[in-house]
Short mmCIF file of C-alpha atoms in Angstrom, two decimals:
data_model
loop_
_atom_site.label_atom_id
_atom_site.label_comp_id
_atom_site.label_asym_id
_atom_site.label_seq_id
_atom_site.Cartn_x
_atom_site.Cartn_y
_atom_site.Cartn_z
CA VAL A 495 37.59 -55.92 -2.04
CA PHE A 496 34.87 -58.35 -3.00
CA GLY A 497 33.23 -60.09 -0.08
CA GLN A 498 34.34 -57.61 2.59
CA PRO A 499 31.80 -55.33 4.29
CA VAL A 500 31.73 -51.80 2.95
CA ASN A 501 31.43 -48.90 5.35
CA PRO A 502 28.59 -46.56 4.40
CA PRO A 503 29.55 -43.02 3.42
CA ALA A 504 29.56 -40.36 6.11
CA PRO A 505 26.02 -39.13 6.76
CA THR A 506 24.99 -35.70 5.51
CA CYS A 507 21.88 -33.64 5.89
CA GLY A 508 21.76 -31.94 2.53
CA PRO A 509 21.32 -28.23 1.94
CA ARG A 510 19.61 -27.12 5.17
CA GLY A 511 21.37 -28.98 7.98
CA ARG A 512 24.73 -30.17 9.19
CA GLN A 513 25.39 -33.67 10.40
CA THR A 514 27.36 -34.20 13.59
CA GLY A 515 27.52 -37.82 14.61
CA LYS A 516 23.94 -39.06 14.52
CA LYS A 517 22.22 -35.89 15.68
CA CYS A 518 21.26 -33.35 13.09
CA LEU A 519 21.62 -29.71 14.09
CA ARG A 520 18.56 -28.88 11.97
CA LEU A 521 16.24 -31.13 13.97
CA SER A 522 15.73 -30.73 17.68
CA ALA A 523 14.04 -34.11 18.18
CA GLY A 524 14.58 -37.51 16.71
CA ARG A 525 17.38 -38.25 14.34
CA CYS A 526 18.24 -36.81 10.96
CA SER A 527 15.67 -37.24 8.18
CA ARG A 528 18.48 -37.76 5.69
CA GLY A 529 18.76 -41.47 6.34
CA TYR A 530 18.85 -41.78 10.09
CA ALA A 531 15.22 -42.62 10.82
CA ALA A 532 13.84 -39.30 11.96
CA VAL A 533 10.14 -39.39 12.62
CA ALA A 534 8.43 -37.74 9.64
CA ASP A 535 6.13 -35.79 11.96
CA VAL A 536 9.11 -33.99 13.42
CA LEU A 537 10.10 -32.53 10.06
CA TRP A 538 6.74 -31.11 9.08
CA ALA A 539 5.89 -30.02 12.61
CA GLU A 540 9.14 -28.08 12.93
CA GLU A 541 8.61 -26.49 9.54
CA GLN A 542 5.06 -25.54 10.47
CA ALA A 543 6.33 -23.91 13.67
CA ARG A 544 9.00 -22.05 11.67
CA ILE A 545 6.35 -20.76 9.24
CA LEU A 546 3.98 -19.71 12.03
CA THR A 547 6.80 -17.84 13.77
CA ALA A 548 7.74 -15.99 10.56
CA LEU A 549 4.13 -15.12 9.72
CA GLY A 550 3.44 -14.11 13.33
CA ARG A 551 6.00 -11.32 12.89
CA ILE A 552 3.83 -9.67 10.22
CA GLU A 553 2.19 -6.64 11.77
CA GLY A 554 -1.57 -6.68 12.18
CA ILE A 555 -2.35 -10.34 11.43
CA GLU A 556 -3.02 -13.54 13.33
CA ALA A 557 -1.03 -16.61 12.21
CA THR A 558 -2.77 -19.86 13.12
CA THR A 559 -3.46 -23.49 12.20
CA ALA A 560 -7.18 -23.22 13.08
CA TRP A 561 -9.86 -22.16 10.59
CA PRO A 562 -11.64 -18.93 11.57
CA ARG A 563 -15.18 -19.62 12.76
CA GLU A 564 -16.54 -16.19 11.88
CA PRO A 565 -15.43 -13.26 9.74
CA PRO A 566 -12.10 -12.04 11.13
CA ARG A 567 -11.76 -8.54 12.57
CA LYS A 568 -8.12 -8.53 11.54
CA PRO A 569 -6.47 -10.54 8.75
CA VAL A 570 -5.76 -14.21 9.48
CA ALA A 571 -3.03 -16.39 7.92
CA LEU A 572 -3.96 -20.07 8.20
CA VAL A 573 -1.11 -22.58 7.72
CA THR A 574 -1.83 -26.22 6.83
CA LEU A 575 0.28 -29.05 5.46
CA ALA A 576 -0.60 -29.74 1.81
CA GLY A 577 1.74 -32.67 1.31
CA GLU A 578 4.92 -34.43 2.34
CA THR A 579 6.70 -36.60 -0.24
CA THR A 580 10.00 -38.42 -0.17
CA THR A 581 11.64 -37.30 -3.40
CA ASP A 582 14.98 -39.07 -3.01
CA ARG A 583 16.10 -42.14 -1.10
CA ARG A 584 19.67 -43.24 -0.49
CA ASP A 585 20.67 -46.56 1.02
CA ASP A 586 16.98 -47.33 1.61
CA HIS A 587 16.49 -44.21 3.74
CA ARG A 588 14.71 -40.93 3.16
CA TYR A 589 17.23 -38.37 1.89
CA LEU A 590 15.25 -35.52 0.35
CA THR A 591 11.71 -34.53 1.29
CA GLU A 592 9.33 -32.22 -0.55
CA LEU A 593 7.02 -30.31 1.78
CA GLU A 594 4.10 -28.22 0.57
CA TYR A 595 2.05 -25.89 2.73
CA TYR A 596 -1.13 -23.96 2.08
CA VAL A 597 -1.20 -20.48 3.50
CA ARG A 598 -4.75 -19.14 3.37
CA VAL A 599 -5.24 -15.46 4.07
CA PHE A 600 -8.63 -14.25 5.25
CA ALA A 601 -9.40 -10.51 5.27
CA ALA A 602 -12.45 -8.29 5.14
CA LYS A 603 -10.86 -5.55 3.00
CA SER A 604 -9.12 -5.86 -0.36
CA ALA A 605 -6.33 -3.52 0.75
CA ASP A 606 -5.62 -5.71 3.79
CA MET A 607 -5.64 -8.79 1.55
CA ARG A 608 -3.06 -7.33 -0.84
CA ARG A 609 -0.82 -6.13 2.01
CA VAL A 610 -0.92 -9.42 3.89
CA CYS A 611 -0.45 -11.61 0.79
CA SER A 612 2.62 -9.56 -0.17
CA ALA A 613 4.04 -9.85 3.36
CA VAL A 614 3.34 -13.62 3.40
CA ASP A 615 5.12 -14.03 0.05
CA ASP A 616 8.14 -12.17 1.42
CA ALA A 617 8.22 -14.18 4.66
CA MET A 618 7.89 -17.54 2.90
CA SER A 619 10.57 -16.60 0.38
CA VAL A 620 12.99 -15.76 3.21
CA LEU A 621 12.32 -19.23 4.66
CA GLY A 622 13.27 -20.78 1.31
CA TYR A 623 9.76 -21.61 0.05
CA GLU A 624 8.67 -21.22 -3.57
CA LEU A 625 5.15 -20.09 -4.43
CA THR A 626 3.65 -22.76 -6.70
CA PHE A 627 -0.03 -21.84 -6.89
CA ARG A 628 -2.44 -19.08 -5.83
CA TRP A 629 -6.18 -18.59 -6.06
CA GLU A 630 -8.74 -16.19 -4.63
CA GLU A 631 -12.25 -16.83 -3.38
CA PRO A 632 -14.68 -14.00 -2.77
CA GLY A 633 -16.92 -14.27 0.24
CA GLU A 634 -19.58 -12.34 2.05
CA GLY A 635 -17.97 -10.20 4.71
CA TRP A 636 -14.51 -11.59 4.02
CA ARG A 637 -12.24 -12.80 1.25
CA GLN A 638 -9.86 -15.71 1.04
CA THR A 639 -6.63 -16.03 -0.92
CA ALA A 640 -5.00 -19.45 -0.83
CA MET A 641 -1.35 -19.94 -1.73
CA ARG A 642 0.62 -23.16 -1.98
CA TYR A 643 4.34 -23.09 -1.17
CA ARG A 644 6.99 -25.79 -1.71
CA ILE A 645 10.42 -26.51 -0.23
CA TYR A 646 12.87 -29.41 -0.45
CA LEU A 647 14.61 -30.46 2.76
#
């Protein structure tokens, strides 16, 4: 009826979470990013932790957020945030967020590089990430392959 307040629709979290009251089961801190004022840092920080955990399960590598200072003795997977963009807003609140991460793999041997890059692709795919870009850089004593992955939350 015209002139009467309208109740907003029931909150939802979208494809990756379930809404229960005002707390989202997908987020452990803050409130839901789907329109209930979650701190943006919580979303990317939790995703980064999820990625590091998954990559840390790959045998024979070190998963980290710190750049290696010298040629690595074992392969290193470096995870950094490439971008966070609000792709959809509903009722003046963030509803859908695009996150992109770089995963850079450093290795001294080509065979290690191929093995680790394949394992990283598998792990990121299981987490729901799509590979959007890859490039390789040769180096003295070590090589680097950088991959960019994207997900919508």
